[in-house]
Each structure stands twice: as structure tokens, then as C-alpha cells.
mmCIF file of C-alpha atoms and ligand atoms in Angstrom:
data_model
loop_
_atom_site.group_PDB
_atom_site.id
_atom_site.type_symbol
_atom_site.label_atom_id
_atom_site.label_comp_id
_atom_site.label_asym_id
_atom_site.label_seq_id
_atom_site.Cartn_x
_atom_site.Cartn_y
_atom_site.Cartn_z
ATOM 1 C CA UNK A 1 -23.558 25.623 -7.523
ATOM 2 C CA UNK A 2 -24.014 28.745 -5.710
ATOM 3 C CA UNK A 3 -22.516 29.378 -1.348
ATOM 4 C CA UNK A 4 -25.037 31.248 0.110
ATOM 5 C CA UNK A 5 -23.239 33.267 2.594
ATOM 6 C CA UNK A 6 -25.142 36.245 5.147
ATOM 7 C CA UNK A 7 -26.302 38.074 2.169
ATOM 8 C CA UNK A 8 -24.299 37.301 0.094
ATOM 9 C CA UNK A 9 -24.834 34.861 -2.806
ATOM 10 C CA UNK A 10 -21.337 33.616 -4.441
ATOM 11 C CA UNK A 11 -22.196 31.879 -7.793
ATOM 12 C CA UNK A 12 -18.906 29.778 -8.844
ATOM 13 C CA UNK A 13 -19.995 29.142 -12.521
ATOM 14 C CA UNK A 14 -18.351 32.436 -12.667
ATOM 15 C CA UNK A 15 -15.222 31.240 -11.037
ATOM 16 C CA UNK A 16 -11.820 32.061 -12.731
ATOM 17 C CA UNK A 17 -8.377 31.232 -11.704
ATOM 18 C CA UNK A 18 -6.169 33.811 -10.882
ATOM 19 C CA UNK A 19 -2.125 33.733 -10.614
ATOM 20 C CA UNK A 20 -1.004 36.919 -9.389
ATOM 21 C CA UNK A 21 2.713 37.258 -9.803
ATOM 22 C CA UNK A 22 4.439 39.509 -7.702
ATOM 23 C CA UNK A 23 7.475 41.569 -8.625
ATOM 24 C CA UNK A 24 8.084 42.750 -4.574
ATOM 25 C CA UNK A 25 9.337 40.194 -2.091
ATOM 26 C CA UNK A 26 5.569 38.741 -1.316
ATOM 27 C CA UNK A 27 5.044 35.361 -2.748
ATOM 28 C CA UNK A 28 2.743 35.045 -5.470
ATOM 29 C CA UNK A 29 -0.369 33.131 -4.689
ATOM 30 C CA UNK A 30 -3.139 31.558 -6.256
ATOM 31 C CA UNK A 31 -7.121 33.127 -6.718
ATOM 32 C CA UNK A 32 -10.220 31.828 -7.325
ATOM 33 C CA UNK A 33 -12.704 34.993 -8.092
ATOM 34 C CA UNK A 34 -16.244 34.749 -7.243
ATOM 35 C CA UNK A 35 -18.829 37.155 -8.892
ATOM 36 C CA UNK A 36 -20.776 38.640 -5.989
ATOM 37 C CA UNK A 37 -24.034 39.675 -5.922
ATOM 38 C CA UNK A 38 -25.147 41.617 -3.238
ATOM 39 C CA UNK A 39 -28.866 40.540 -2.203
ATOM 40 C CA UNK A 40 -29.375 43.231 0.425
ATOM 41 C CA UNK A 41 -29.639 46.126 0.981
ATOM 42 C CA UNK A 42 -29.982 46.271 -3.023
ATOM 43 C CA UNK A 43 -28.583 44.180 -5.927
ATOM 44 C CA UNK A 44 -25.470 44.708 -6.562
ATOM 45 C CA UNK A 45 -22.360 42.859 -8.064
ATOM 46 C CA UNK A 46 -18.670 42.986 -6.865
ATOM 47 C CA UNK A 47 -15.503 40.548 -7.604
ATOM 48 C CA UNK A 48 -14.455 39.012 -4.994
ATOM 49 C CA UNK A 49 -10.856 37.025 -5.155
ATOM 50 C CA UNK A 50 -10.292 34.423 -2.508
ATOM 51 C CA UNK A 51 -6.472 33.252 -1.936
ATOM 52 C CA UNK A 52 -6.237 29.458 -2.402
ATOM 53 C CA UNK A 53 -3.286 28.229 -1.609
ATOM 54 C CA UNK A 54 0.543 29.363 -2.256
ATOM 55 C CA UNK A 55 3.194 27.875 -4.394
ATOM 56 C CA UNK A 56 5.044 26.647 -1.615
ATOM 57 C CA UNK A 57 2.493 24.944 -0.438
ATOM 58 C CA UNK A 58 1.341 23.253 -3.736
ATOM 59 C CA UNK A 59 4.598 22.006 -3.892
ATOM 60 C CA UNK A 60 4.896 20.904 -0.233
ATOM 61 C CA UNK A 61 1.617 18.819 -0.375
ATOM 62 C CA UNK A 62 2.867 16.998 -4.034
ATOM 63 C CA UNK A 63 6.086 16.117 -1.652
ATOM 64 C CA UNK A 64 3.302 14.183 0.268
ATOM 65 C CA UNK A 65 2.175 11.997 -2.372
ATOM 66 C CA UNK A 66 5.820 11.184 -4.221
ATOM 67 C CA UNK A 67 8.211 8.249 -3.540
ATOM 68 C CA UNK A 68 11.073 10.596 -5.802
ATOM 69 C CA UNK A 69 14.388 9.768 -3.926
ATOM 70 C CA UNK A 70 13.408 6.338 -2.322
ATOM 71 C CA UNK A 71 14.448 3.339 -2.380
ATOM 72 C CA UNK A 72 12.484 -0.214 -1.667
ATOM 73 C CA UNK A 73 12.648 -3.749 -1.700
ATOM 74 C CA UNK A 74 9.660 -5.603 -2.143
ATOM 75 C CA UNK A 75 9.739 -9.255 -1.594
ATOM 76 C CA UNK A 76 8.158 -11.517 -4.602
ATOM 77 C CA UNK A 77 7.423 -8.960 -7.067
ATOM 78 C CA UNK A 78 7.178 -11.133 -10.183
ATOM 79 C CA UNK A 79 3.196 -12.075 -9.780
ATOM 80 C CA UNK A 80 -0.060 -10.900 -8.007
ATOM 81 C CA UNK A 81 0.128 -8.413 -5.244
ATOM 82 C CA UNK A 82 3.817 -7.899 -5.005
ATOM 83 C CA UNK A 83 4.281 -7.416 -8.857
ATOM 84 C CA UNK A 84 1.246 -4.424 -8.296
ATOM 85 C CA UNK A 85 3.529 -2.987 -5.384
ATOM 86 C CA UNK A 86 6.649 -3.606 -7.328
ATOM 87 C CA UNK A 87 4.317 -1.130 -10.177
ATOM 88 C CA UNK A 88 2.971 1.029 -7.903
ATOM 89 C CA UNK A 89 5.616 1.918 -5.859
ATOM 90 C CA UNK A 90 8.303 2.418 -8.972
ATOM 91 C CA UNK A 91 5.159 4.694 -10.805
ATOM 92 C CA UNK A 92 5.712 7.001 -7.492
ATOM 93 C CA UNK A 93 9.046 7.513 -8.349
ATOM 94 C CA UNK A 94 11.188 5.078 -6.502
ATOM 95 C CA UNK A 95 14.146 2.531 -6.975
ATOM 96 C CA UNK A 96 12.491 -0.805 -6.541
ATOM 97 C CA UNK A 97 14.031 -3.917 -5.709
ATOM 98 C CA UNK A 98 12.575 -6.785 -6.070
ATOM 99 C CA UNK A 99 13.142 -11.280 -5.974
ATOM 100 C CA UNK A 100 11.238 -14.031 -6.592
ATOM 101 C CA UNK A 101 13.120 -18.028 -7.589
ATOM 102 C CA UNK A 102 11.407 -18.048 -10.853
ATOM 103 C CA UNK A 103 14.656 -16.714 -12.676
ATOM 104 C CA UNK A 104 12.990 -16.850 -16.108
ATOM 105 C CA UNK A 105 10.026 -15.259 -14.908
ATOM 106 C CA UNK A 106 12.038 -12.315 -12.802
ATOM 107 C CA UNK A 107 13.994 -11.936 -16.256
ATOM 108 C CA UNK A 108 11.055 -10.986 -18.296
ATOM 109 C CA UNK A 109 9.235 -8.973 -15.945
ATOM 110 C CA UNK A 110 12.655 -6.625 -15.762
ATOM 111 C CA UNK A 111 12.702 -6.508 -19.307
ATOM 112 C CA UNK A 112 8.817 -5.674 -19.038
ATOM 113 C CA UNK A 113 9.599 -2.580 -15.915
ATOM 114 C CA UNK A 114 12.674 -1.522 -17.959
ATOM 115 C CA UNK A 115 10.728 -0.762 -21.483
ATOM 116 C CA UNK A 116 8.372 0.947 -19.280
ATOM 117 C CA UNK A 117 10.881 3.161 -17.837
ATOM 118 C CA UNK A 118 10.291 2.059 -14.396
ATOM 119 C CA UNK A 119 13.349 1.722 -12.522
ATOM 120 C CA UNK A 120 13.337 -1.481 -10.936
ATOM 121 C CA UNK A 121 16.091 -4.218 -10.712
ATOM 122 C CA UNK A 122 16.061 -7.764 -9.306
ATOM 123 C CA UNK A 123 17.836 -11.221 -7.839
ATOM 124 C CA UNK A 124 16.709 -14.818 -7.532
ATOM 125 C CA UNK A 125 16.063 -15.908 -3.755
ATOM 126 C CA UNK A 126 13.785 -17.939 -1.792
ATOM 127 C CA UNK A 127 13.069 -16.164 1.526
ATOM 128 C CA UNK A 128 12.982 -19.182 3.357
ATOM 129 C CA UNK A 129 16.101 -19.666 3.339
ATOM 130 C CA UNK A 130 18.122 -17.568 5.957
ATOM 131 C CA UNK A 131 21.407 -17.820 4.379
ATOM 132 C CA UNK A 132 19.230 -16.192 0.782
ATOM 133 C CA UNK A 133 17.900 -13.719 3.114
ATOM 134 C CA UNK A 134 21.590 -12.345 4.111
ATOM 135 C CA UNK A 135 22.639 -12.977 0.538
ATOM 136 C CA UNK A 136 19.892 -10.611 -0.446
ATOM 137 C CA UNK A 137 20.065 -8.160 1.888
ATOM 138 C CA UNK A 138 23.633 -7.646 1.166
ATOM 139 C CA UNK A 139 22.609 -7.180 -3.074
ATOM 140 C CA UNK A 140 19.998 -4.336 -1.744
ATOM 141 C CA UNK A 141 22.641 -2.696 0.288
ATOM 142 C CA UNK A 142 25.017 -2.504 -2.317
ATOM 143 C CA UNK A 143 22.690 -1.068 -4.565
ATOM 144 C CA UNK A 144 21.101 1.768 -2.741
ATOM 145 C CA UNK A 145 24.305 2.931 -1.197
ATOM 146 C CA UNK A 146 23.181 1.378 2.911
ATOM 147 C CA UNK A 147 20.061 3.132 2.510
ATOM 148 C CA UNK A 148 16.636 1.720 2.252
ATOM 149 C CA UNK A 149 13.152 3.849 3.050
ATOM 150 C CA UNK A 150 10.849 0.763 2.099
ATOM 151 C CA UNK A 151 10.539 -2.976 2.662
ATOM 152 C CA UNK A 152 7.925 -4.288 1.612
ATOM 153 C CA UNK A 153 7.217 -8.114 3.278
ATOM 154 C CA UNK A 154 4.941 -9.076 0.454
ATOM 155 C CA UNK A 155 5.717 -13.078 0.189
ATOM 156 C CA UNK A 156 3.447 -15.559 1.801
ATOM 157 C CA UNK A 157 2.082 -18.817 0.956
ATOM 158 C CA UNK A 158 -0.946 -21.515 1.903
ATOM 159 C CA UNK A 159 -1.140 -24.940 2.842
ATOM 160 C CA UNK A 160 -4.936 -25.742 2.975
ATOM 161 C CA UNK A 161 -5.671 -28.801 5.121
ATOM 162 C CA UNK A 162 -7.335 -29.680 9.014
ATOM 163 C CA UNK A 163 -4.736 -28.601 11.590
ATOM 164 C CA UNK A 164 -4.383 -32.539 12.731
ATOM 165 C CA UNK A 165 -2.780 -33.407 9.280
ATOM 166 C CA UNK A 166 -0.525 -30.952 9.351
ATOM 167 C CA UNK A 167 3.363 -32.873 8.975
ATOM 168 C CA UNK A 168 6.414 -31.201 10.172
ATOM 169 C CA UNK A 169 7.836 -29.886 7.160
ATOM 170 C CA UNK A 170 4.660 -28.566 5.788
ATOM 171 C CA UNK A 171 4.397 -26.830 9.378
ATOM 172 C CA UNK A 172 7.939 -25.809 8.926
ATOM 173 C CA UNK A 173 7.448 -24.280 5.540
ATOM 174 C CA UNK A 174 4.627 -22.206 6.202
ATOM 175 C CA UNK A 175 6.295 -20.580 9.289
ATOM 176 C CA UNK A 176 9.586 -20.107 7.153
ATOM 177 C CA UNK A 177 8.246 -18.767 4.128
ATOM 178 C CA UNK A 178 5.377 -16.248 5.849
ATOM 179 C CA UNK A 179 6.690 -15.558 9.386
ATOM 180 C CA UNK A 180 10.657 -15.882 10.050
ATOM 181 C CA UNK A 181 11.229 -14.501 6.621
ATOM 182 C CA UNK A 182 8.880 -11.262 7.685
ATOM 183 C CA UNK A 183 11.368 -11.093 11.104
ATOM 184 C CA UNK A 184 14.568 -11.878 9.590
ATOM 185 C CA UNK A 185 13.972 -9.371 6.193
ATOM 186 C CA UNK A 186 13.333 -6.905 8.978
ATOM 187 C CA UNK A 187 16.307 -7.762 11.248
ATOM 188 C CA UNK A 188 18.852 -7.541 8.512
ATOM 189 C CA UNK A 189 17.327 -4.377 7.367
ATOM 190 C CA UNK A 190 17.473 -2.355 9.858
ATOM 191 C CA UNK A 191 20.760 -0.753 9.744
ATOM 192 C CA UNK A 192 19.341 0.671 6.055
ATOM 193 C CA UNK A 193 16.289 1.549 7.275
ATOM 194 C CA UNK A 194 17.656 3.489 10.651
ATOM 195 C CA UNK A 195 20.159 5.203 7.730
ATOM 196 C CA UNK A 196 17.283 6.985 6.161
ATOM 197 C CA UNK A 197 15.853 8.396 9.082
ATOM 198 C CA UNK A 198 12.429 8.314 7.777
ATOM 199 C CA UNK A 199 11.577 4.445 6.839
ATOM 200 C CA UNK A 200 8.893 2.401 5.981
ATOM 201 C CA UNK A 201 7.671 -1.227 6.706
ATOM 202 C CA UNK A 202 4.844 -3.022 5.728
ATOM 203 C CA UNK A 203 3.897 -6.460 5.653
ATOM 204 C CA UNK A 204 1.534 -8.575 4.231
ATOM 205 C CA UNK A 205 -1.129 -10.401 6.256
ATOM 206 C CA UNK A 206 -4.474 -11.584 5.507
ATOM 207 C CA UNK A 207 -7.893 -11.167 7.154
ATOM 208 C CA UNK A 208 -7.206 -14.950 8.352
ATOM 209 C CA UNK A 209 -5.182 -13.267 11.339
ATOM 210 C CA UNK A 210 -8.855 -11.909 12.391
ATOM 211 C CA UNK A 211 -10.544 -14.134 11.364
ATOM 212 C CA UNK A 212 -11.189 -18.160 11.348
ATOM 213 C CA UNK A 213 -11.328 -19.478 7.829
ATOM 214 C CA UNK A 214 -11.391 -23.066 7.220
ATOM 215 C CA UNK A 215 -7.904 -25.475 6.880
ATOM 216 C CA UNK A 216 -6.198 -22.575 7.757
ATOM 217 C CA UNK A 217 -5.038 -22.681 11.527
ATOM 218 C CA UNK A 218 -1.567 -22.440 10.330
ATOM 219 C CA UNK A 219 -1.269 -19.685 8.053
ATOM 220 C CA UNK A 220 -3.527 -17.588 10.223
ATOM 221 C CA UNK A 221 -1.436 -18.214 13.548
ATOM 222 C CA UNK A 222 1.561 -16.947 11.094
ATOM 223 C CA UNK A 223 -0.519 -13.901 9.654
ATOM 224 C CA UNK A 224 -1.907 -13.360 13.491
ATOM 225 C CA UNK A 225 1.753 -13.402 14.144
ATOM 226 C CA UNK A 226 3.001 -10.776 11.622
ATOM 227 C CA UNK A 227 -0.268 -8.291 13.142
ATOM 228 C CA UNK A 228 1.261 -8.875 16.353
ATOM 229 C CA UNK A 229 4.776 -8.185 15.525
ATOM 230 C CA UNK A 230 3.522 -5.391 13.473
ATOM 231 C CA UNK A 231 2.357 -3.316 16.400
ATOM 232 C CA UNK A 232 5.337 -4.359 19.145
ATOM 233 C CA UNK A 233 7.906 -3.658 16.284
ATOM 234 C CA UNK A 234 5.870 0.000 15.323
ATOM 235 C CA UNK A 235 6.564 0.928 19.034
ATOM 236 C CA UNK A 236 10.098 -0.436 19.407
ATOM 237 C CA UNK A 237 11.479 1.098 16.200
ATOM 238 C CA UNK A 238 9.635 4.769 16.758
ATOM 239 C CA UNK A 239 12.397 6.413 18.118
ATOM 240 C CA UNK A 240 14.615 5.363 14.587
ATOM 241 C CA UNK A 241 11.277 7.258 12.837
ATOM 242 C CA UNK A 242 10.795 3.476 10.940
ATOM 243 C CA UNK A 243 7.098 2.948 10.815
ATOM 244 C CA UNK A 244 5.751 -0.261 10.812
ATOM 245 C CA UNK A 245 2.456 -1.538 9.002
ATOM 246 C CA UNK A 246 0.319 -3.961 7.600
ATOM 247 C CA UNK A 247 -2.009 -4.333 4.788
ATOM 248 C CA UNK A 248 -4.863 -7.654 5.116
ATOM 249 C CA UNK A 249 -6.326 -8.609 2.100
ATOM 250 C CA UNK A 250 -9.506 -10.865 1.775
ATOM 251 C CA UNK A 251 -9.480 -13.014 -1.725
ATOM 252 C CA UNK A 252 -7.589 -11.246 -4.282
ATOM 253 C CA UNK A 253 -7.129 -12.075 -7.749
ATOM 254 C CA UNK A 254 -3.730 -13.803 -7.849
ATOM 255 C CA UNK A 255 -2.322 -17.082 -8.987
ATOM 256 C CA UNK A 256 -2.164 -17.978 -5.563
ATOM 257 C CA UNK A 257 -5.949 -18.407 -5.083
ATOM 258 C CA UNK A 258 -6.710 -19.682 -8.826
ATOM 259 C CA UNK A 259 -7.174 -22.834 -8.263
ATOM 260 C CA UNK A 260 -9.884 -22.754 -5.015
ATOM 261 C CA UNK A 261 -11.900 -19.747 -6.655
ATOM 262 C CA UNK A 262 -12.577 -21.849 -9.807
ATOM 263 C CA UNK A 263 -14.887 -23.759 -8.045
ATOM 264 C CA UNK A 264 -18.636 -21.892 -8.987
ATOM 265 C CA UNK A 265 -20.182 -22.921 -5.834
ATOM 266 C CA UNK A 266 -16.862 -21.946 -3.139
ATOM 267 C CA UNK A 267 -16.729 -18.434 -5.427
ATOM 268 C CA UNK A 268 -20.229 -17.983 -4.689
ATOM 269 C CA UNK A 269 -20.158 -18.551 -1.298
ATOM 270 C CA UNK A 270 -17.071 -16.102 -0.720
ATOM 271 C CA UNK A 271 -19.333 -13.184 -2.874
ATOM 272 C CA UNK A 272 -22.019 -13.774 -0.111
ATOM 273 C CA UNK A 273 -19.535 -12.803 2.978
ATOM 274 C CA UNK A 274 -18.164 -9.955 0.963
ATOM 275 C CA UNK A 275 -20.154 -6.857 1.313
ATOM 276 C CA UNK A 276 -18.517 -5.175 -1.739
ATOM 277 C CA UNK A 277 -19.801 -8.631 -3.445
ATOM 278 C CA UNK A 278 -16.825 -9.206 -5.433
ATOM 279 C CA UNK A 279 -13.066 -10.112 -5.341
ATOM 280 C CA UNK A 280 -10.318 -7.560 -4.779
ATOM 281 C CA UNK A 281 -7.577 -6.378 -7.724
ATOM 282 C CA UNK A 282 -4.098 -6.388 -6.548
ATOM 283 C CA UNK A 283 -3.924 -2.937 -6.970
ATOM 284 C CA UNK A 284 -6.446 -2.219 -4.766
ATOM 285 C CA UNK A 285 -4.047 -3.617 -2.250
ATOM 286 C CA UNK A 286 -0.803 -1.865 -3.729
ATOM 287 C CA UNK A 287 -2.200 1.255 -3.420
ATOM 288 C CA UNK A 288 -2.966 0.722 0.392
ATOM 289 C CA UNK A 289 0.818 -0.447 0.896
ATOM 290 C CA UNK A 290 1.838 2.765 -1.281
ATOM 291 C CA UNK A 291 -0.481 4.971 0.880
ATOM 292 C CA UNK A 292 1.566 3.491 3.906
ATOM 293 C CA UNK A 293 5.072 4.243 2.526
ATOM 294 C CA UNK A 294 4.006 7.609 1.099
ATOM 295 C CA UNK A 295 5.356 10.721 3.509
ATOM 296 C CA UNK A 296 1.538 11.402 3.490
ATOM 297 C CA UNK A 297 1.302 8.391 6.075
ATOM 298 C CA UNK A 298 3.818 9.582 8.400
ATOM 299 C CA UNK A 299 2.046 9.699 11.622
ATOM 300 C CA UNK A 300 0.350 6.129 10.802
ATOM 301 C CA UNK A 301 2.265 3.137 12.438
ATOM 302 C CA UNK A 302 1.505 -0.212 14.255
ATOM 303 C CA UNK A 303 -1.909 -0.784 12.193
ATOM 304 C CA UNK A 304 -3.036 -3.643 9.977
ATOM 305 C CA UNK A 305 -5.265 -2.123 6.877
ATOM 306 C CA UNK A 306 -7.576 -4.651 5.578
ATOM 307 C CA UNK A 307 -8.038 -4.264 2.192
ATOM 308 C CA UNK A 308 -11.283 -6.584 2.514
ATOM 309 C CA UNK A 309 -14.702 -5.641 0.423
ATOM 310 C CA UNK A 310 -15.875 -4.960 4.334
ATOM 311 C CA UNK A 311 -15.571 -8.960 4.566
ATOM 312 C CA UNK A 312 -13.590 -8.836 8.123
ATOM 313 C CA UNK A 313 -16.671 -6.144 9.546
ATOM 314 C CA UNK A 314 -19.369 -8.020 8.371
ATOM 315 C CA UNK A 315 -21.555 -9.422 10.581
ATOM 316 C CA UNK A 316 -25.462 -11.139 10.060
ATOM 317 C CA UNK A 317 -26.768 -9.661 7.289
ATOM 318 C CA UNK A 318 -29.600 -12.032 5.820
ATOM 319 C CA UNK A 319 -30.780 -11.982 2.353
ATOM 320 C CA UNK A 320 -33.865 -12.671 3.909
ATOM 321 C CA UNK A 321 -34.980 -10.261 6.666
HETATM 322 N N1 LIG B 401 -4.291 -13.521 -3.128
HETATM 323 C C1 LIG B 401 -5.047 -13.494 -2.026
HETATM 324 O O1 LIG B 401 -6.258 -13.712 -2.081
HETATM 325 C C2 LIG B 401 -4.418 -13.153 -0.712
HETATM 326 C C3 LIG B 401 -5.263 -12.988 0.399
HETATM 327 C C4 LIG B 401 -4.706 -12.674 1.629
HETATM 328 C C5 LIG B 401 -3.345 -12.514 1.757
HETATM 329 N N2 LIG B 401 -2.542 -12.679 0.648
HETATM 330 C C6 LIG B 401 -1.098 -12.498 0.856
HETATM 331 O O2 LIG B 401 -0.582 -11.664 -0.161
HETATM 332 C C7 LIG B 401 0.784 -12.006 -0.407
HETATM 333 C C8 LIG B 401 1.009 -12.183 -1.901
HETATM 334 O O3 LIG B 401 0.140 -13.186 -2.368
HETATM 335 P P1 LIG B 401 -0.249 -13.370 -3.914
HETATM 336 O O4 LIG B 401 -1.634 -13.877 -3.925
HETATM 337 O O5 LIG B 401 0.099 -12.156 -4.685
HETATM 338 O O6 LIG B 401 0.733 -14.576 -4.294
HETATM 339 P P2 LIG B 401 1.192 -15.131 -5.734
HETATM 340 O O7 LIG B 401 0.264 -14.716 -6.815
HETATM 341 O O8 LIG B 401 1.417 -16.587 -5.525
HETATM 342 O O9 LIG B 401 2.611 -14.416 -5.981
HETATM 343 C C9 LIG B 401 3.649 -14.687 -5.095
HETATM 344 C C10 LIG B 401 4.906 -13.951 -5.515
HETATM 345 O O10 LIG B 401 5.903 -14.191 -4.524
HETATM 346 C C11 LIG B 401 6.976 -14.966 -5.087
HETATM 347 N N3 LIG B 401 7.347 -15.958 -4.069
HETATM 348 C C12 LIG B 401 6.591 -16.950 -3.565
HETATM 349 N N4 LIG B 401 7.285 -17.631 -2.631
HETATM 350 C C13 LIG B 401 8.508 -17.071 -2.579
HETATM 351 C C14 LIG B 401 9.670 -17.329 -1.811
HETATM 352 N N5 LIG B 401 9.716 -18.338 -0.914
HETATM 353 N N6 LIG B 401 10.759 -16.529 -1.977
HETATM 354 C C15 LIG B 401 10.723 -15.508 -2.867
HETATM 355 N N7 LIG B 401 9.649 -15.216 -3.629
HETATM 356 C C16 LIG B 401 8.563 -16.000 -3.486
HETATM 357 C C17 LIG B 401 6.406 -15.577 -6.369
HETATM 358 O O11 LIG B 401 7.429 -15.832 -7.349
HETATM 359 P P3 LIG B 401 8.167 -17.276 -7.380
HETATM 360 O O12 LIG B 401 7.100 -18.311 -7.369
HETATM 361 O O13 LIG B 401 8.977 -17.247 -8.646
HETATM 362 O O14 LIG B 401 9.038 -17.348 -6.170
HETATM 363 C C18 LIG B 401 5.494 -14.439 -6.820
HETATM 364 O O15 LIG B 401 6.220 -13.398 -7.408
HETATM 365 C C19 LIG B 401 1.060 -13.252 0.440
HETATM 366 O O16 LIG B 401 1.688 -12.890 1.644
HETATM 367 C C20 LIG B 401 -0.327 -13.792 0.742
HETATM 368 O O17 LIG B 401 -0.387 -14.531 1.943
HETATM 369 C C21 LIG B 401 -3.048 -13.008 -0.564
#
């Protein structure tokens, strides 16, 4: 590789790294030198050193990318998506809690994070239920001394069916379990969150609040919903510095969506709307919802990421032209 610059040609095979200490009062910096060879007026070579970056700023942009110091709650960390966040977030250096009403299941996976030195602890609770909700809230607060710099509204579910067949309690848990848990976690948060004075929501919705998907009126009004509140919560909550996003996966591989993508012929029909042709990891999401509590985010808030394969974007793209 070679920078041709005026007439001079800098070849960087020759590149070496240079730390000049300094005993005065000037910071030491970083060097890259560069073997120059003069093309005109006649060939000629020179080092050249060329100042990088400084310490300080090495360590100011590694501040950037590190949760060290924060604390989170992530809602229904035990499987798919949440249990990548849950991983993702504590492998950036923050306290993670997390729930989920499988007790048995919550119990291993915190003897899993624990072995793996994550530090991440846990409590049973449905999010449905508003008196859990308080009771929850109340455990986080306790443990992270009032102060909470993440909340993470991962828990959601699906009922699959036409809109017309739709009975009252199956309407009723759908709107409990994705949307008034998402508003309520948030409510009863936000004295920790203010407390930090740099916090973090985000939530997660689904491309179906773009998008129209089949038997799924219902759980796309509540993901439309949780966009929605998304942006009029970003602007409400600016002035506390609490940032407010959302992440909108497409089909990811999760127990959640099993069971429909073990049909061939309904897998092979979601590859064919997928640009990327394939289904998403759940830490392809996590990482998103990291990127989004990460100080490296800070001037991101009100927007709904969707972690897709392109699916939301796509438009008429024939196999044959
Ligand atoms: N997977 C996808 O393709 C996909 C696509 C778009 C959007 N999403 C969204 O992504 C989020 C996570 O989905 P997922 O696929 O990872 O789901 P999942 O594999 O079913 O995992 C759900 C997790 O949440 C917990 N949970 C479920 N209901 C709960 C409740 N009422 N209270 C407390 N914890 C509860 C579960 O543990 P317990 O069962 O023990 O409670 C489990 O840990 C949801 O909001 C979903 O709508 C998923």
C-alpha cells in the first residue's frame, strides 16, 4: 500500500510504531513513521513520523465503547434475545439485572453468568403483572443503590390468529405482557434513571410495527405502539439526559419462533423477503441494543433500529427480471 502524496510517495510496509515518552511536561504521543522517498526533484529518502493520536485520547475513545460502572435491568434474560443482552451487556462491564418466571431456568443460567465471571443477578416475575412490576422495581433499586443507567424492555410475546378471533383475555394478554409492561417498567424507573444523569432505554419491537405480517394485527398495534412511545418519551425525557430507543428485529432464532420456522415451506418463504437470505442470531440484535446504551450512542435518541436482513426496506425484487 503506498499514499501518493504531491511528490511524495509514502510506502507504509515500512511503517513502525513509535511511543515517544516525554520527560518535560508535554504529553507523550503516539507515531507512525513513514519512509519517504522523494520522487522529485531527485530520489531521495527521509523519515517522516506522523502523530496519531495521544494517550488521553486512546483512553477517552475506550470510555466510549465500555459499560464499566453501569448498571441495567433487562427484562427476560433467561432465553433468546434478552439472555444475548443479558451477555452482552455484562461482557461490557456492567451489573446486570435480569427476571424471567421460569425459577429453575433463571437459577441455572445465574449459576451459568456467575462461573463465567459475569456479574449478573436475578428475581422471578411476570411483567404482566403490575403489582410484579413494583415488586421488581423495588429489588433493582435496592441493589444498585437508586441508580440505574439501562433498562432494557426486552419481553414480548405472540398470539398468531385473524384479528376477528381474537377473545378478550388473549387481547388483554398481549397488551399486558408487550405494551403496559414497556410503560409501566419505564414509569417506575424513572426516578433511577433521572439519578444517573446519563440513562439509557431501549425497547424491543419488531418490524411488525412497520410492517403488515399475517395474524398479527395485535402484536403489531402493540409493537407500533412501543415505536410511538419510543419517540414522544425520547423528547419528553431529554432534558433528564435519558435516551430512549428501540431495536426491531425480523425472525430471529429464538424459542419463541421455533415452532412456525420448522415448517420447510413458511422458512422458505421468509428467506425470499429477506435480502440478507437468512435468519438473524440474537446477538446480532444484542449488539444493536448494546450500541444504544454504550456512551458512544449518546446523541442517538427517539429511533427504532431494525435489526432486519434489509427485510423492512425491501421492496420488488424478482428472481425473475
Ligand atoms: N425472535 C424473533 O424472531 C423476534 C422478532 C421480532 C421481535 N422479537 C421480540 O424480541 C423480544 C424477545 O423475544 P425472544 O424471541 O427472545 O423470546 P423468547 O425466546 O421466548 O424468550 C423470552 C424471554 O422472556 C421471558 N419472558 C417471557 N414472558 C415473560 C413475562 N411475562 N415476564 C417475565 N419474563 C418473561 C422468558 O422466560 P420465562 O418464559 O421463564 O418467563 C425468556 O427469558 C420480544 O419482545 C419479541 O417480541 C422477537
Amino acid at each position: 500500500m503506498a499514499l501518493d502524496m504531491a511528490s511524495h510517495l509514502y510506502t507504509i510496509p515500512h511503517q513502525r510504531l513509535h511511543f515517544l515518552s516525554s520527560s518535560s511536561s508535554l504529553k507523550p504521543h503516539f507515531y507512525l513513521s513513514f519512509k519517504r522517498r522523494m520522487l522529485q526533484p531527485k530520489s531521495s529518502e527521509s523519515t517522516v513520523l506522523v502523530r496519531c493520536t495521544t494517550q488521553s485520547s486512546t483512553a477517552a475513545t475506550q470510555n466510549r465503547w465500555t459499560l464499566h460502572g453501569k448498571s441495567a435491568l433487562v427484562t427476560g434474560g433467561t432465553r433468546g434475545i434478552g439472555r444475548a443482552i443479558v451477555e452482552e451487556l455484562a461482557g461490557l462491564g456492567a451489573q446486570v439485572h435480569t427476571c424471567a418466571r421460569n425459577e429453575t431456568e433463571l437459577d441455572n443460567r445465574l449459576r451459568d453468568w456467575n462461573r463465567s465471571g459475569f456479574r449478573v443477578s436475578g428475581s422471578v416475575c411476570d411483567v404482566s403483572d403490575r403489582a410484579k412490576r413494583e415488586a421488581l422495581i423495588e429489588t433493582v433499586s435496592s441493589r444498585f443503590h437508586g441508580k440505574l443507567h439501562i433498562l432494557v424492555n426486552n419481553v414480548g410475546t405472540n398470539i398468531r390468529k385473524p384479528m376477528v378471533d381474537f377473545t378478550a383475555g388473549e387481547f388483554s394478554t398481549l397488551m399486558s405482557t408487550n405494551l403496559k409492561s414497556v410503560f409501566n417498567l419505564c414509569q417506575l424507573a424513572y426516578p433511577m434513571l433521572r439519578a444517573t444523569e446519563s440513562a439509557s432505554v431501549v425497547s424491543i419491537s419488531s418490524v411488525s410495527g412497520f410492517v403488515s405480517l399475517k395474524n398479527m394485527s395485535v402484536q403489531s398495534a402493540t409493537k407500533g405502539a412501543i415505536n410511538q412511545l419510543t419517540r414522544s418519551l425520547a423528547c419528553e425525557w431529554a432534558k433528564d439526559n435519558i435516551r430512549i430507543n428501540a431495536v426491531a428485529p425480523w425472525y430471529i432464532k429464538t424459542s419463541m419462533v421455533e415452532q412456525v420456522l420448522s415448517n420447510k415451506d413458511y422458512l422458505e418463504e421468509v428467506y425470499s423477503v429477506t435480502p440478507l437470505g437468512r435468519l438473524g442470531e440474537p446477538r446480532e440484535v444484542s449488539s444493536a441494543v448494546a450500541f444504544l446504551c454504550l456512551p458512544a450512542s449518546s446523541y442517538i435518541t427517539g429511533q427504532i433500529i431494525c435489526v432486519d436482513g434489509g427485510m423492512s426496506i425491501s421492496g420488488f425484487f424478482p428472481k425473475h427480471d
